[in-house]
Amino acid sequence: MDYVVRAVRAEEWRRAREIRLVALRDPVASIAFLETYEHALTKPDVFWQERTAGAAAGEHSRQFIAETADGRWAGTVTVLVERRGGEPGFGEAAEADQAHLVGVFVRPGHRGRGVVDALFREAIDWSWSLAGPPLRRVRLYVHERNGRAAASYRRIGFVPTGRTLPMEGDPSALELEFEIRR
């Protein structure tokens, strides 16, 4: 099956909400996302509208989706732009201008078909194309027990940095930082 990878559009907030809710019901959601399905359900429409509009504008973030020929969304990834000296995001404040990939999800029926590769290629290319000081790296975090995701990231070219963070809500578990450098 062929996929088109593109940026989300502001008016697609309902679809962005739907794929997020599906992701939060995935069997590995508890170690892949820092949000629960129940919590996401409580958010009002205006939250999803603003979040999707911001991700469509592409100033500080950009959400990409992989779309099938018949218009179904097979997967998604969001890029957060982290500038040196800016507000700390996930982890600590950025030491260099960088991008951070979050919200990675591919629907089960589309896994193993190159969707995550296509999403990451688009996200990384977009990150390198940004105006202003060039981004030096793209990073992401993966739970130490999420071997399937870690293997995908390694295959794409990400390498562990050795940095870790305690898992939010479970300080006995670790989030491992991976990166790809420009």
mmCIF file of C-alpha atoms in Angstrom:
data_model
loop_
_atom_site.group_PDB
_atom_site.id
_atom_site.type_symbol
_atom_site.label_atom_id
_atom_site.label_comp_id
_atom_site.label_asym_id
_atom_site.label_seq_id
_atom_site.Cartn_x
_atom_site.Cartn_y
_atom_site.Cartn_z
ATOM 1 C CA MET A 1 0.000 0.000 0.000
ATOM 2 C CA ASP A 2 1.254 3.468 -0.849
ATOM 3 C CA TYR A 3 1.318 6.307 1.662
ATOM 4 C CA VAL A 4 1.518 10.051 1.322
ATOM 5 C CA VAL A 5 3.324 11.737 4.201
ATOM 6 C CA ARG A 6 2.329 15.331 4.763
ATOM 7 C CA ALA A 7 1.861 17.954 7.445
ATOM 8 C CA VAL A 8 -1.435 17.978 9.287
ATOM 9 C CA ARG A 9 -3.867 20.793 8.419
ATOM 10 C CA ALA A 10 -5.499 22.954 11.086
ATOM 11 C CA GLU A 11 -9.012 21.931 10.072
ATOM 12 C CA GLU A 12 -8.122 18.255 10.633
ATOM 13 C CA TRP A 13 -8.207 18.573 14.428
ATOM 14 C CA ARG A 14 -10.890 15.882 14.787
ATOM 15 C CA ARG A 15 -8.739 13.409 12.890
ATOM 16 C CA ALA A 16 -5.664 14.436 14.912
ATOM 17 C CA ARG A 17 -7.660 13.832 18.096
ATOM 18 C CA GLU A 18 -8.892 10.457 16.828
ATOM 19 C CA ILE A 19 -5.426 9.101 15.968
ATOM 20 C CA ARG A 20 -4.089 10.310 19.317
ATOM 21 C CA LEU A 21 -6.876 8.509 21.162
ATOM 22 C CA VAL A 22 -6.216 5.338 19.163
ATOM 23 C CA ALA A 23 -2.492 5.606 20.014
ATOM 24 C CA LEU A 24 -3.297 5.963 23.702
ATOM 25 C CA ARG A 25 -5.222 2.659 23.581
ATOM 26 C CA ASP A 26 -2.253 0.787 22.073
ATOM 27 C CA PRO A 27 -0.911 -2.032 24.282
ATOM 28 C CA VAL A 28 2.425 -0.188 24.766
ATOM 29 C CA ALA A 29 0.843 3.233 25.377
ATOM 30 C CA SER A 30 1.745 3.167 29.071
ATOM 31 C CA ILE A 31 5.454 3.132 28.190
ATOM 32 C CA ALA A 32 5.253 5.064 24.912
ATOM 33 C CA PHE A 33 3.266 8.146 25.884
ATOM 34 C CA LEU A 34 3.193 10.464 28.880
ATOM 35 C CA GLU A 35 -0.574 10.787 28.728
ATOM 36 C CA THR A 36 -3.442 8.386 29.322
ATOM 37 C CA TYR A 37 -6.465 7.784 27.164
ATOM 38 C CA GLU A 38 -8.717 8.819 30.027
ATOM 39 C CA HIS A 39 -6.890 12.126 30.459
ATOM 40 C CA ALA A 40 -6.970 12.896 26.728
ATOM 41 C CA LEU A 41 -10.733 12.295 26.670
ATOM 42 C CA THR A 42 -11.255 15.134 29.161
ATOM 43 C CA LYS A 43 -9.678 17.748 26.890
ATOM 44 C CA PRO A 44 -12.149 20.119 25.211
ATOM 45 C CA ASP A 45 -12.405 20.587 21.462
ATOM 46 C CA VAL A 46 -10.616 23.939 21.711
ATOM 47 C CA PHE A 47 -7.518 22.141 23.042
ATOM 48 C CA TRP A 48 -7.408 19.878 19.967
ATOM 49 C CA GLN A 49 -8.138 22.786 17.636
ATOM 50 C CA GLU A 50 -5.269 24.879 19.052
ATOM 51 C CA ARG A 51 -2.864 21.941 19.188
ATOM 52 C CA THR A 52 -3.560 20.975 15.585
ATOM 53 C CA ALA A 53 -3.413 24.585 14.358
ATOM 54 C CA GLY A 54 -0.008 25.023 16.021
ATOM 55 C CA ALA A 55 1.287 21.764 14.527
ATOM 56 C CA ALA A 56 -0.002 22.820 11.102
ATOM 57 C CA ALA A 57 1.601 26.271 11.298
ATOM 58 C CA GLY A 58 5.018 24.720 11.822
ATOM 59 C CA GLU A 59 6.582 27.554 13.788
ATOM 60 C CA HIS A 60 7.504 25.655 16.969
ATOM 61 C CA SER A 61 6.162 22.241 16.064
ATOM 62 C CA ARG A 62 4.896 20.266 13.106
ATOM 63 C CA GLN A 63 2.790 17.128 13.016
ATOM 64 C CA PHE A 64 3.152 14.755 10.085
ATOM 65 C CA ILE A 65 0.720 12.045 9.117
ATOM 66 C CA ALA A 66 1.001 9.090 6.751
ATOM 67 C CA GLU A 67 -2.163 8.853 4.700
ATOM 68 C CA THR A 68 -3.371 5.910 2.630
ATOM 69 C CA ALA A 69 -4.681 6.312 -0.922
ATOM 70 C CA ASP A 70 -8.239 6.250 0.423
ATOM 71 C CA GLY A 71 -7.517 9.015 2.952
ATOM 72 C CA ARG A 72 -7.090 6.974 6.151
ATOM 73 C CA TRP A 73 -4.355 8.045 8.556
ATOM 74 C CA ALA A 74 -1.936 5.172 9.079
ATOM 75 C CA GLY A 75 0.498 6.915 11.412
ATOM 76 C CA THR A 76 1.810 10.136 12.854
ATOM 77 C CA VAL A 77 4.838 11.846 14.385
ATOM 78 C CA THR A 78 5.223 15.327 15.837
ATOM 79 C CA VAL A 79 8.384 17.443 15.758
ATOM 80 C CA LEU A 80 9.024 19.942 18.546
ATOM 81 C CA VAL A 81 11.640 22.597 17.814
ATOM 82 C CA GLU A 82 13.904 23.206 20.806
ATOM 83 C CA ARG A 83 16.172 26.228 20.610
ATOM 84 C CA ARG A 84 19.296 26.635 22.697
ATOM 85 C CA GLY A 85 18.556 28.737 25.749
ATOM 86 C CA GLY A 86 14.807 28.253 25.324
ATOM 87 C CA GLU A 87 12.331 26.830 27.752
ATOM 88 C CA PRO A 88 13.152 23.312 28.923
ATOM 89 C CA GLY A 89 11.021 20.744 27.183
ATOM 90 C CA PHE A 90 11.179 17.051 27.899
ATOM 91 C CA GLY A 91 14.323 16.458 29.882
ATOM 92 C CA GLU A 92 16.543 19.468 30.238
ATOM 93 C CA ALA A 93 16.928 22.707 28.312
ATOM 94 C CA ALA A 94 18.452 22.285 24.860
ATOM 95 C CA GLU A 95 22.233 22.614 24.751
ATOM 96 C CA ALA A 96 22.050 23.130 20.990
ATOM 97 C CA ASP A 97 19.345 23.996 18.485
ATOM 98 C CA GLN A 98 17.543 20.706 17.962
ATOM 99 C CA ALA A 99 14.304 18.964 17.145
ATOM 100 C CA HIS A 100 12.539 16.458 19.340
ATOM 101 C CA LEU A 101 10.300 13.739 17.877
ATOM 102 C CA VAL A 102 7.267 12.824 19.993
ATOM 103 C CA GLY A 103 3.919 11.118 19.597
ATOM 104 C CA VAL A 104 5.227 8.428 17.239
ATOM 105 C CA PHE A 105 2.425 6.036 16.334
ATOM 106 C CA VAL A 106 1.620 3.667 13.470
ATOM 107 C CA ARG A 107 -1.683 1.785 13.433
ATOM 108 C CA PRO A 108 -1.151 -1.961 13.904
ATOM 109 C CA GLY A 109 -2.380 -2.896 10.416
ATOM 110 C CA HIS A 110 0.249 -0.626 8.843
ATOM 111 C CA ARG A 111 3.289 -1.627 10.891
ATOM 112 C CA GLY A 112 6.184 -3.221 9.070
ATOM 113 C CA ARG A 113 5.332 -1.431 5.809
ATOM 114 C CA GLY A 114 7.801 1.440 6.018
ATOM 115 C CA VAL A 115 5.358 3.962 7.500
ATOM 116 C CA VAL A 116 7.583 4.942 10.423
ATOM 117 C CA ASP A 117 10.548 5.296 8.059
ATOM 118 C CA ALA A 118 8.578 7.628 5.777
ATOM 119 C CA LEU A 119 7.280 9.674 8.715
ATOM 120 C CA PHE A 120 10.772 10.051 10.177
ATOM 121 C CA ARG A 121 12.296 10.936 6.809
ATOM 122 C CA GLU A 122 9.783 13.766 6.412
ATOM 123 C CA ALA A 123 10.190 14.924 10.025
ATOM 124 C CA ILE A 124 13.984 14.950 9.805
ATOM 125 C CA ASP A 125 14.035 16.651 6.403
ATOM 126 C CA TRP A 126 11.668 19.333 7.712
ATOM 127 C CA SER A 127 13.875 19.813 10.784
ATOM 128 C CA TRP A 128 16.989 20.339 8.657
ATOM 129 C CA SER A 129 15.135 22.805 6.393
ATOM 130 C CA LEU A 130 14.089 25.275 9.091
ATOM 131 C CA ALA A 131 15.152 28.904 8.810
ATOM 132 C CA GLY A 132 17.245 30.489 11.528
ATOM 133 C CA PRO A 133 20.155 28.850 13.241
ATOM 134 C CA PRO A 134 20.422 25.339 11.780
ATOM 135 C CA LEU A 135 19.326 22.482 13.970
ATOM 136 C CA ARG A 136 22.263 20.283 14.963
ATOM 137 C CA ARG A 137 20.399 17.135 15.872
ATOM 138 C CA VAL A 138 17.040 15.412 16.090
ATOM 139 C CA ARG A 139 16.386 13.512 19.296
ATOM 140 C CA LEU A 140 13.753 11.304 20.819
ATOM 141 C CA TYR A 141 13.245 9.280 23.964
ATOM 142 C CA VAL A 142 12.201 5.650 24.163
ATOM 143 C CA HIS A 143 11.293 3.603 27.220
ATOM 144 C CA GLU A 144 13.938 1.040 28.112
ATOM 145 C CA ARG A 145 11.374 -1.775 27.682
ATOM 146 C CA ASN A 146 10.090 -0.607 24.279
ATOM 147 C CA GLY A 147 12.434 -2.776 22.235
ATOM 148 C CA ARG A 148 10.304 -2.720 19.092
ATOM 149 C CA ALA A 149 10.441 1.078 18.910
ATOM 150 C CA ALA A 150 14.147 1.220 19.779
ATOM 151 C CA ALA A 151 14.929 -1.260 16.991
ATOM 152 C CA SER A 152 12.994 0.877 14.478
ATOM 153 C CA TYR A 153 14.827 4.014 15.545
ATOM 154 C CA ARG A 154 18.215 2.301 15.246
ATOM 155 C CA ARG A 155 17.326 0.998 11.783
ATOM 156 C CA ILE A 156 16.490 4.557 10.702
ATOM 157 C CA GLY A 157 19.881 5.798 11.943
ATOM 158 C CA PHE A 158 19.264 7.011 15.490
ATOM 159 C CA VAL A 159 21.880 6.103 18.065
ATOM 160 C CA PRO A 160 21.699 6.092 21.858
ATOM 161 C CA THR A 161 23.399 9.101 23.453
ATOM 162 C CA GLY A 162 23.815 7.515 26.869
ATOM 163 C CA ARG A 163 21.527 10.107 28.440
ATOM 164 C CA THR A 164 18.596 8.803 30.419
ATOM 165 C CA LEU A 165 15.652 10.227 32.329
ATOM 166 C CA PRO A 166 13.476 8.573 34.928
ATOM 167 C CA MET A 167 10.086 7.662 33.507
ATOM 168 C CA GLU A 168 7.406 10.105 34.561
ATOM 169 C CA GLY A 169 5.214 8.293 37.071
ATOM 170 C CA ASP A 170 7.703 5.418 37.470
ATOM 171 C CA PRO A 171 11.139 6.675 38.529
ATOM 172 C CA SER A 172 12.448 3.092 38.637
ATOM 173 C CA ALA A 173 12.148 2.916 34.812
ATOM 174 C CA LEU A 174 14.261 4.846 32.330
ATOM 175 C CA GLU A 175 13.672 6.796 29.145
ATOM 176 C CA LEU A 176 16.679 6.452 26.808
ATOM 177 C CA GLU A 177 17.679 9.353 24.583
ATOM 178 C CA PHE A 178 18.470 8.597 20.924
ATOM 179 C CA GLU A 179 19.691 11.096 18.344
ATOM 180 C CA ILE A 180 20.624 11.589 14.755
ATOM 181 C CA ARG A 181 23.096 14.369 14.025
ATOM 182 C CA ARG A 182 23.171 16.650 11.037
#
